[in-house]
Coordinates of C-alpha atoms in Angstrom, one line a residue:
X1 CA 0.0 0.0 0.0
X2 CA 3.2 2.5 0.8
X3 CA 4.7 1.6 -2.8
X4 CA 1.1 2.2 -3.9
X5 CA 1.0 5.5 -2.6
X6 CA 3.9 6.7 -3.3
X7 CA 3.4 5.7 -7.0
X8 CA 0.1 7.8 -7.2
X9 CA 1.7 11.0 -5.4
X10 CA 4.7 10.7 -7.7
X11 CA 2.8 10.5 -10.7
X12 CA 0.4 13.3 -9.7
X13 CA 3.7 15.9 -8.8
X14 CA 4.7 14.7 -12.5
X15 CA 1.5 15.5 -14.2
X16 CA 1.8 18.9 -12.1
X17 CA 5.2 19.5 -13.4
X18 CA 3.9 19.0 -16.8
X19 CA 1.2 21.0 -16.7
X20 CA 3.0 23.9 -15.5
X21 CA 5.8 23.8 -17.8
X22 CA 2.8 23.4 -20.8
X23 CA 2.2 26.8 -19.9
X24 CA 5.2 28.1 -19.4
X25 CA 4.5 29.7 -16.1
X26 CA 1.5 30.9 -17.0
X27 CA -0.6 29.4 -14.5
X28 CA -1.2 31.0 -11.2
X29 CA -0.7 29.4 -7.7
X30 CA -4.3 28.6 -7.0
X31 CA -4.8 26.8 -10.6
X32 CA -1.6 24.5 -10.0
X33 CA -2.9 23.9 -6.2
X34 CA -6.0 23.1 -8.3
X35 CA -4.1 20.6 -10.4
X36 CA -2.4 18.7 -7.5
X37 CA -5.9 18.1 -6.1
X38 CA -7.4 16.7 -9.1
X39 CA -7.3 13.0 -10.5
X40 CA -4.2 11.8 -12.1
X41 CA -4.1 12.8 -15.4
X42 CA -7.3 15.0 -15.6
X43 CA -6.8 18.6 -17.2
X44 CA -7.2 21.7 -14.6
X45 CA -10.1 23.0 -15.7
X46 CA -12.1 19.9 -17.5
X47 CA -15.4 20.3 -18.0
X48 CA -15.0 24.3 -17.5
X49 CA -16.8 26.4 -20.3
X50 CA -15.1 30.0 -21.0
X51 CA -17.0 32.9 -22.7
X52 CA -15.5 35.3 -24.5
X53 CA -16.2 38.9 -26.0
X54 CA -13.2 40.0 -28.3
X55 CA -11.9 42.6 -30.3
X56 CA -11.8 41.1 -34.4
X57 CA -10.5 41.8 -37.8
X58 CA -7.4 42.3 -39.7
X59 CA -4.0 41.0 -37.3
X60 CA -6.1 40.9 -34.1
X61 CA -7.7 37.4 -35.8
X62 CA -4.5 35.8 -35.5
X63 CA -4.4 35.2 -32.0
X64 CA -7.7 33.3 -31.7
X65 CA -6.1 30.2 -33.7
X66 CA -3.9 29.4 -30.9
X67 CA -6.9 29.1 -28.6
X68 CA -7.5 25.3 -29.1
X69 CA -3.8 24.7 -27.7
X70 CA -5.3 26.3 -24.7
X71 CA -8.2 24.1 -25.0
X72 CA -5.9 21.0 -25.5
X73 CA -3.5 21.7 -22.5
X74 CA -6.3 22.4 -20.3
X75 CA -9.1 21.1 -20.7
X76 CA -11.5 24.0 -21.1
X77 CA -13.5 25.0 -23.8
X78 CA -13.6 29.0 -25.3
X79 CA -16.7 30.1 -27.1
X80 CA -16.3 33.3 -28.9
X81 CA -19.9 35.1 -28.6
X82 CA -19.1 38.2 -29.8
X83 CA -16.0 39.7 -32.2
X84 CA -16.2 43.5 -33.5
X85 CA -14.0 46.6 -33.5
X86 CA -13.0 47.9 -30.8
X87 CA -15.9 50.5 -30.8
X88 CA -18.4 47.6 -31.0
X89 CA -17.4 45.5 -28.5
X90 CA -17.7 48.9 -26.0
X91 CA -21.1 48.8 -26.9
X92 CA -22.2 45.3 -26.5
X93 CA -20.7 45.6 -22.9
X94 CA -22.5 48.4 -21.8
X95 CA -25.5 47.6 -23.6
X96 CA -25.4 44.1 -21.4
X97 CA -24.5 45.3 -18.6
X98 CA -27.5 47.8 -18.3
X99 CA -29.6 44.9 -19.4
X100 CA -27.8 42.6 -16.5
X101 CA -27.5 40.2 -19.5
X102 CA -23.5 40.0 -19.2
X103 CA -22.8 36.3 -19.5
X104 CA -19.4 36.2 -20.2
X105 CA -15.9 35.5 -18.6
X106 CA -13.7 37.4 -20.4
X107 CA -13.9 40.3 -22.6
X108 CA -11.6 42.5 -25.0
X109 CA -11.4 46.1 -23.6
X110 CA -9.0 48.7 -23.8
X111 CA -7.4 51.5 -21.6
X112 CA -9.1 54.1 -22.8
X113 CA -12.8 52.2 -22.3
X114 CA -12.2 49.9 -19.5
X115 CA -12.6 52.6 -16.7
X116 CA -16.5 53.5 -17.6
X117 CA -17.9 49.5 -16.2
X118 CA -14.4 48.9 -13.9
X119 CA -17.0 48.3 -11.5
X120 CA -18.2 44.9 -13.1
X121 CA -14.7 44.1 -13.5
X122 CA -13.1 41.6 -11.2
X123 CA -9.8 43.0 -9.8
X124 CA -6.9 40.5 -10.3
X125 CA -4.2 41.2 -7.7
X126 CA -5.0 37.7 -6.9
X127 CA -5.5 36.1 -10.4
X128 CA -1.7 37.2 -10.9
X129 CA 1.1 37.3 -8.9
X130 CA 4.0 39.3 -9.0
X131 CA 6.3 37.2 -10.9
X132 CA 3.8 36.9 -13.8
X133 CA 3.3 40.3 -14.0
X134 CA 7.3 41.8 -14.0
X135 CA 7.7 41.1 -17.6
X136 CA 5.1 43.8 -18.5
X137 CA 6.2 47.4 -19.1
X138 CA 5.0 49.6 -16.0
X139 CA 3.8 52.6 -17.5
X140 CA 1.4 50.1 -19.9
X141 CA 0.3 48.0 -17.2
X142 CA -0.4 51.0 -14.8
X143 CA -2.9 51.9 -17.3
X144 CA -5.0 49.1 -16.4
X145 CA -5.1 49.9 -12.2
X146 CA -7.0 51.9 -10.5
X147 CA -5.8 53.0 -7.0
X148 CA -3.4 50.2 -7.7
X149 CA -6.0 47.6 -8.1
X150 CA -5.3 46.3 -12.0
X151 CA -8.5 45.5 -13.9
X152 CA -7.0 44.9 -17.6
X153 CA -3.7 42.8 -18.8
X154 CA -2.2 44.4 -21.7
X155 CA -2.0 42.2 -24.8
X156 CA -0.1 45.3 -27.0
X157 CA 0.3 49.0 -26.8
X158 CA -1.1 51.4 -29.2
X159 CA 0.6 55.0 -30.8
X160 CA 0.6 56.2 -34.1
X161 CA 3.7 57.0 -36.6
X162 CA 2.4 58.4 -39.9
X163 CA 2.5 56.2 -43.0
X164 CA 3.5 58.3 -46.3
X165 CA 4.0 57.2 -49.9
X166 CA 7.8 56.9 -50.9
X167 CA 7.5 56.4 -54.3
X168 CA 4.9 59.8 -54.7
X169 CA 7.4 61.2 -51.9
X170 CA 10.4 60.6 -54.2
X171 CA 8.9 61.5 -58.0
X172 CA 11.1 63.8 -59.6
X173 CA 7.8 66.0 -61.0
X174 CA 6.5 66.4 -57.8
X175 CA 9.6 67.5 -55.5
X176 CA 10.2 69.9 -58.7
X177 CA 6.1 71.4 -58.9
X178 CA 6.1 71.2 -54.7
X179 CA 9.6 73.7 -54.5
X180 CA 7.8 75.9 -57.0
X181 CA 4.7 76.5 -55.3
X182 CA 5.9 76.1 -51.1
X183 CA 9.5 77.1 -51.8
X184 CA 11.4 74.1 -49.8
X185 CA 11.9 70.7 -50.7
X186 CA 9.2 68.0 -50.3
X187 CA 10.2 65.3 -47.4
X188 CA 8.4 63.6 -44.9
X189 CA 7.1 66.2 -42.8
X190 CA 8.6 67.3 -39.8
X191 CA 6.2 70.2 -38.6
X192 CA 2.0 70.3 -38.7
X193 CA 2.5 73.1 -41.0
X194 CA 4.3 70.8 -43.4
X195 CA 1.8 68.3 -43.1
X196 CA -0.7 70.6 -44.3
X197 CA 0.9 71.9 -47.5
X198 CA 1.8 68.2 -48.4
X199 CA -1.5 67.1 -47.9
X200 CA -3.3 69.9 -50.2
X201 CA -0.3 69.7 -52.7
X202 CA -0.8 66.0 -53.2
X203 CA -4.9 66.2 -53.6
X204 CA -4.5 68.4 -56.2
X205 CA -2.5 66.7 -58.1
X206 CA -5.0 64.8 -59.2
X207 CA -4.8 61.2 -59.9
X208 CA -7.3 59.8 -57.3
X209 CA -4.9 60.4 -54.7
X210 CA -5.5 62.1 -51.6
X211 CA -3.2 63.8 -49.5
X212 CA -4.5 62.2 -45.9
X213 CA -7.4 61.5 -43.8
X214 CA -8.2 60.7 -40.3
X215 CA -10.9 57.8 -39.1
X216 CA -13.8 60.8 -38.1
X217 CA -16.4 59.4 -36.3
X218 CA -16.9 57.6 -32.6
X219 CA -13.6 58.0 -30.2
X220 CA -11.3 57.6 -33.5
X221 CA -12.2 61.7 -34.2
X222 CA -11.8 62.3 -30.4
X223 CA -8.4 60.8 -29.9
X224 CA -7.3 62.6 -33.1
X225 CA -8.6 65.8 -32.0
X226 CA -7.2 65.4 -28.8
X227 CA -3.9 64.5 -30.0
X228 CA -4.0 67.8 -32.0
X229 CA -5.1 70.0 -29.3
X230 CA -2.2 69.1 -27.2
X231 CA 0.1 69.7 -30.0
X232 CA -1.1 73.6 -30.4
X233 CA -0.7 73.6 -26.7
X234 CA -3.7 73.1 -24.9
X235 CA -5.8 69.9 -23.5
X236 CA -9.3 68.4 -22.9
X237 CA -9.0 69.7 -19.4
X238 CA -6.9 71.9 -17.2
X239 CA -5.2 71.3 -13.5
X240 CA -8.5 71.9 -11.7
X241 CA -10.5 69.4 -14.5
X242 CA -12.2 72.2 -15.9
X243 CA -13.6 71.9 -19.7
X244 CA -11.2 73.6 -21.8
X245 CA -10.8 71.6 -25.3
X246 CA -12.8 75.4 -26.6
X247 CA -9.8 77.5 -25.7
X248 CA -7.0 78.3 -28.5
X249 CA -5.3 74.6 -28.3
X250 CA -8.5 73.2 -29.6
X251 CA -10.0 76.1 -31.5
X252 CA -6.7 75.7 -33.8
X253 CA -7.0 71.7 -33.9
X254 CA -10.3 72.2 -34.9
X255 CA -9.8 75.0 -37.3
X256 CA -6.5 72.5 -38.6
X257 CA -8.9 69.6 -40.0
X258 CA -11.3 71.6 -41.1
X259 CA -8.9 73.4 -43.5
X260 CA -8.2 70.2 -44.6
X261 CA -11.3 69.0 -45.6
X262 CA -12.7 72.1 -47.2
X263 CA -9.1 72.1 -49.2
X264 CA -10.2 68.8 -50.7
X265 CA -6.9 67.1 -48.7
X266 CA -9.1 64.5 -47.5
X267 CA -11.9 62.0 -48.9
X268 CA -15.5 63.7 -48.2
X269 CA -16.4 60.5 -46.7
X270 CA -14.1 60.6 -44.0
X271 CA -16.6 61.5 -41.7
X272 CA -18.3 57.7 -41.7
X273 CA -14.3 55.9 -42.0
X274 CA -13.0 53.8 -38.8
X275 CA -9.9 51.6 -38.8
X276 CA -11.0 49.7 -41.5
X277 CA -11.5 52.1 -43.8
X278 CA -8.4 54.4 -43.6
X279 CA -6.5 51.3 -43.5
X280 CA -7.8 50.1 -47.0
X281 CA -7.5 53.4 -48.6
X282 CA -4.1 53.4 -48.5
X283 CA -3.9 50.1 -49.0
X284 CA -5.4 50.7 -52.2
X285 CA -2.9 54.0 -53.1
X286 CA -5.4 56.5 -52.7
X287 CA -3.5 58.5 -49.4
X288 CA -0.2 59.9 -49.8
X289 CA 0.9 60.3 -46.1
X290 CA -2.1 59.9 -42.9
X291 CA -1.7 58.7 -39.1
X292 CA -1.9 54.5 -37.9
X293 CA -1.4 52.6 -35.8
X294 CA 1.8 50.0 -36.0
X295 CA -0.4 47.1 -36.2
X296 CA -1.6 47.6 -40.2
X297 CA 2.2 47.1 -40.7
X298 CA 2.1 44.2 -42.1
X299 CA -1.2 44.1 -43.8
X300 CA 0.1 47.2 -45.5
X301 CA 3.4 45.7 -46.6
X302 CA 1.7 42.7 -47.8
X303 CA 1.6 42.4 -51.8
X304 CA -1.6 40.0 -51.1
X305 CA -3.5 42.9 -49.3
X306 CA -1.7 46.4 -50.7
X307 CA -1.0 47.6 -53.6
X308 CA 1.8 50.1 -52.1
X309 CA 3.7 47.3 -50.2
X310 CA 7.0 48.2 -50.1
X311 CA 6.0 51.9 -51.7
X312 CA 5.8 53.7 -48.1
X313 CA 7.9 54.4 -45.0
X314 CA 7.1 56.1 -41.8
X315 CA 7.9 58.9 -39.5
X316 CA 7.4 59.6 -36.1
X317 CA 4.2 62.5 -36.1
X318 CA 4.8 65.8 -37.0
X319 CA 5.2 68.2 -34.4
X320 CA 3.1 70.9 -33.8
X321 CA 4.2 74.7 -32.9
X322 CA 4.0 73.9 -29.2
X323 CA 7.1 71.2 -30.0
X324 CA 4.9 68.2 -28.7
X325 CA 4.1 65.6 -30.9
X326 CA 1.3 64.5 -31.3
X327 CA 1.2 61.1 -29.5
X328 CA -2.6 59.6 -28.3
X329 CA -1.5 56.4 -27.0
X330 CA -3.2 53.6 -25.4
X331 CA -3.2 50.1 -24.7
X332 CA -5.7 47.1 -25.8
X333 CA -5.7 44.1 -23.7
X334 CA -7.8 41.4 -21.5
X335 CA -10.4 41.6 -18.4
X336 CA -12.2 39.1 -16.6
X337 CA -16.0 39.8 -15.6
X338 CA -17.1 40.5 -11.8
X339 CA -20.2 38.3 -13.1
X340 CA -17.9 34.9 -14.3
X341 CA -18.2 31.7 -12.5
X342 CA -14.5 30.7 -14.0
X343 CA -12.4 33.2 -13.0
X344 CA -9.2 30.9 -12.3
X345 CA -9.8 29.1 -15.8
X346 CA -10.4 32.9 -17.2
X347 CA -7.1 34.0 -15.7
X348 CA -5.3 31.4 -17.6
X349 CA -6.7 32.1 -20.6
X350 CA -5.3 35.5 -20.4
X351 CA -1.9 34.2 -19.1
X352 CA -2.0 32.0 -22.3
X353 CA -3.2 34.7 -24.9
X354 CA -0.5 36.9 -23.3
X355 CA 2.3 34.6 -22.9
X356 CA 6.0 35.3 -24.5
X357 CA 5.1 32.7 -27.5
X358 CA 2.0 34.7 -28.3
X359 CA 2.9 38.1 -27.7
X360 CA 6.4 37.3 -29.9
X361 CA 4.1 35.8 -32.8
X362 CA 1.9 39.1 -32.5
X363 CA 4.7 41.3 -33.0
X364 CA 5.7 39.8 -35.9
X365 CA 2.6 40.9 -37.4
X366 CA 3.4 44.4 -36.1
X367 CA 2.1 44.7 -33.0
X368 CA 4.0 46.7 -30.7
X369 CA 4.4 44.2 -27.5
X370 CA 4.1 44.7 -23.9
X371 CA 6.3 42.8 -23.0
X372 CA 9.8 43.6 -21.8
X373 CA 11.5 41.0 -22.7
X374 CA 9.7 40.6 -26.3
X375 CA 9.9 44.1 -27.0
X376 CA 14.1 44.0 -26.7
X377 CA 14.2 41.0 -28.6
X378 CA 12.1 43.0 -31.2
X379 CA 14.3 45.5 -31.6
X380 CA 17.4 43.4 -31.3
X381 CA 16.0 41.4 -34.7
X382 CA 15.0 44.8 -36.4
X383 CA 18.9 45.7 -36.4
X384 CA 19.8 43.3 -38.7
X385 CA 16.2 43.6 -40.9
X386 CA 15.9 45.7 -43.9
X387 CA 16.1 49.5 -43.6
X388 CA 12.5 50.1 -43.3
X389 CA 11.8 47.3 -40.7
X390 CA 14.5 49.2 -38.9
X391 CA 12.9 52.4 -39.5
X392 CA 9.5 51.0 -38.7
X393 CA 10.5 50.1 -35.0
X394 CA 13.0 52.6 -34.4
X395 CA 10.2 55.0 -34.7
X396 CA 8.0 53.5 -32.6
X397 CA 10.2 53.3 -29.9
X398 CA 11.0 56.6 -30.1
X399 CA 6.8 57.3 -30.0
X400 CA 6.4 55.2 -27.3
X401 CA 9.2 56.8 -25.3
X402 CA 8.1 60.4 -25.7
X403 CA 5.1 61.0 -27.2
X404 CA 3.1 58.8 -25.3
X405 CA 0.0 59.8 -23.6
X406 CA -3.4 58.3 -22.7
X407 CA -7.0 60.1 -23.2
X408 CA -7.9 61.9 -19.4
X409 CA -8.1 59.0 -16.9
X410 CA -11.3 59.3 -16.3
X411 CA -14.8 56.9 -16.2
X412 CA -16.7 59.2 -18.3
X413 CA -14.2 58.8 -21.6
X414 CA -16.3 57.6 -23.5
X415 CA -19.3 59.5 -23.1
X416 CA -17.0 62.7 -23.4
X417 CA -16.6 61.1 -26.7
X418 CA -20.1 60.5 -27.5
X419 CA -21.0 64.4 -27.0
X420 CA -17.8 66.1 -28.9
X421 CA -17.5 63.9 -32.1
X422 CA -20.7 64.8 -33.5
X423 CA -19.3 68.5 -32.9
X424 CA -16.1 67.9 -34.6
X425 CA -17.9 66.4 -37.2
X426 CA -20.0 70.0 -37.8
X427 CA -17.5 71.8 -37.5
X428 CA -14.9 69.7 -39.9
X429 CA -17.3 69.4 -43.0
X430 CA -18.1 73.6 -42.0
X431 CA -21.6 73.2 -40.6
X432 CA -20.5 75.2 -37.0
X433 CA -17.2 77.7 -36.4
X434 CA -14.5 76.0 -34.5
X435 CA -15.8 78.5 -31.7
X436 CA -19.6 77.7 -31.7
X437 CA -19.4 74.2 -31.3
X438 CA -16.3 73.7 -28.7
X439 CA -18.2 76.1 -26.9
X440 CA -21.5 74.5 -27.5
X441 CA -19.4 70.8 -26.3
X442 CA -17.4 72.1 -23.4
X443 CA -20.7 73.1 -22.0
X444 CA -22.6 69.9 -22.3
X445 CA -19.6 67.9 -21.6
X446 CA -18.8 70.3 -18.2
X447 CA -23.1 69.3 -17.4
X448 CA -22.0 65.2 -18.1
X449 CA -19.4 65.3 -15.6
X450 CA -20.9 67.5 -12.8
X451 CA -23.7 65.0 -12.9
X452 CA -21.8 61.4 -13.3
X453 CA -19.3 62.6 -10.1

């Protein structure tokens, strides 16, 4: 009976070892304690049933495919109920959670959103320890606390560069017809000014081609304009949180984009154009320089999916005359709801989507990681890439570094949103002065806030 038992705990410390090297550290404490306690051979979380809300389309999808590894080394099953932009996903939370028909573990969310239901969120000091968590880059992960209780595990970080057309960038005929009419040579644009004439220059010359555009409806226009009104020196809000995206910072963002679009630099159906959209037009050669984000990377320098692959380069964003530039960053990642009866088998789902492997396969598609360790080995690689690769990443470390910076931490985000992008919308196309509707925002946005204290 002694050899007997020894046998069985031998065999179950094996399986436990197994298990936790399967995931490569990626399961916490409680699910290997979990593990030791169940039958010899049985999978942690057997029988377990994980729901899932998720972010979809273009590199995001890759991901997903590795989630029946997960469901092999554990045990559980994942049921995708829901996949949208990011914008979507927002609103089938909300619109659950105000029906109390949220019936899901795990969602998609991002730090810019997560904040307006942290509330139904369950915190996860104790879903992940300390070790699991050193890997991640503070600042990133410090976006998804509050009061040092973290809600949201970052799966990659978000900051635009601006992609622009090399080959329309380096025609003869155009550098020659651009000195002639801005007197200085046509480059990637270092200033906001810049940006401008380059933008108008390239719309009218004619071909189909447009010189930018910016995604301008939902939080896409928001984050834009915000971006913009800290780069002609003001903000959304001032030390004591009062409204003051009306003042000159904002009045001269504003009065930026509309000069575009009434100069014909930008489609005139910008205003209804999200990721997708933006991302295809240039994919299709009909942008000569705009703002994205590093994850269209490598659907834009795929000859399967764009017809300018290997025709652009990019640039950090041009500055704007207060010197900042401009640098609306963020960070998409992972939560577990207050609501879910799985919340270990949750947890490792997370651990899994975020592990090293994953997070090293993601970058690859141009997805700026959050990890520390995947991030050096990023750049490491990118020194002995092609130029542009090298380009690519060198200038999104330098965004990262120090132009950085996340929407107001604040619940009410999104509803913010929700009242100025309509504005921005009027006063863009040149419906309302930059004036009348700032002013006509600040004040509804100042009433929103006073009453969602």
């Amino acid at each position: 009976m002694r050899v007997i038992l020894v046998f069985v705990l031998l065999t179950v410390h094996l399986l436990t070892l197994r298990s936790d090297r399967q995931f490569g550290s990626q399961l916490d404490p409680n699910t290997v304690e979990m593990a030791n306690h169940a039958a010899p051979g049985k999978k942690p979380f057997s029988g377990v049933r994980l729901k899932a809300v998720l972010i979809g389309g273009s590199t995001y999808e890759t991901l997903y495919e590795t989630i029946p590894k997960f469901e092999q080394e554990t045990g559980a099953k994942v049921e995708i109920v829901f996949k949208g932009n990011n914008f979507d996903v927002d609103k089938k939370i909300n619109r659950d959670l105000a029906a109390n028909k949220v019936n899901y573990d795990v969602i998609s969310t991002h730090s810019n959103t997560y904040l307006q239901y942290a509330d139904s969120l369950e915190p996860l000091n104790n879903l992940f320890t300390t070790d699991e968590l050193q890997d991640f880059t503070p600042s990133i992960l410090n976006a998804g606390k509050i009061d040092e209780i973290l809600y949201l595990i970052p799966r990659l970080a978000d900051i635009s560069v601006y992609y622009y057309r090399t080959d329309q960038f380096n025609n003869e005929s155009n550098k020659s017809k651009f000195k002639a009419i801005y007197k200085y040579d046509l480059a990637p644009p270092q200033t906001l000014d810049q940006l401008r004439d380059i933008s108008i220059f390239f719309s009218k010359r004619g071909y189909g081609l447009y010189g930018t555009q910016f995604a301008g409806k939902e939080e896409a226009i928001t984050g834009r304009f915000m971006e913009l009104t800290q780069a002609f020196g003001g903000d959304f809000f001032d030390d004591n949180k009062n409204v003051v995206l009306n003042q000159i910072g904002g009045l001269k963002a504003a009065q930026y984009l509309r000069d575009l679009y009434v100069a014909g630099a930008m489609p005139k159906g910008v205003m209804n154009f999200l990721w997708d959209e933006v991302g295809n037009n240039f994919a299709n050669g009909k942008i000569a320089i705009y703002s994205e984000w590093p994850g269209w990377y490598s659907i834009l320098d795929d000859p399967r999916s764009s017809k300018v692959a290997d025709k652009f380069d990019v640039i950090r964003a041009p500055a704007g005359p207060s010197g900042i530039h401009p640098g609306w960053g963020g960070a998409h990642g992972f939560a577990i709801t207050k609501v879910s009866k799985n919340k270990q088998a949750a947890a490792a789902l997370i651990k899994f989507l975020t592990s090293t492997e994953n997070m090293t396969n993601e970058s690859r598609l141009g997805a700026t990681p959050v990890r520390i360790s995947v991030w050096e080995q990023v750049l490491s690689a990118a020194k002995s890439g092609d130029g542009r690769k090298q380009n690519f990443y060198n200038t999104l470390n330098i965004a990262l570094k120090e132009d950085f910076r996340t929407p107001p931490r604040i619940k009410q985000w999104i509803p913010l949103s929700n009242i100025l992008y309509p504005y921005l919308q009027k006063i863009i196309i040149g419906n309302m002065s930059p004036q009348e509707g700032l002013d006509a925002a600040a004040k509804e946005i100042t009433k929103m806030m006073n009453e969602t204290k």
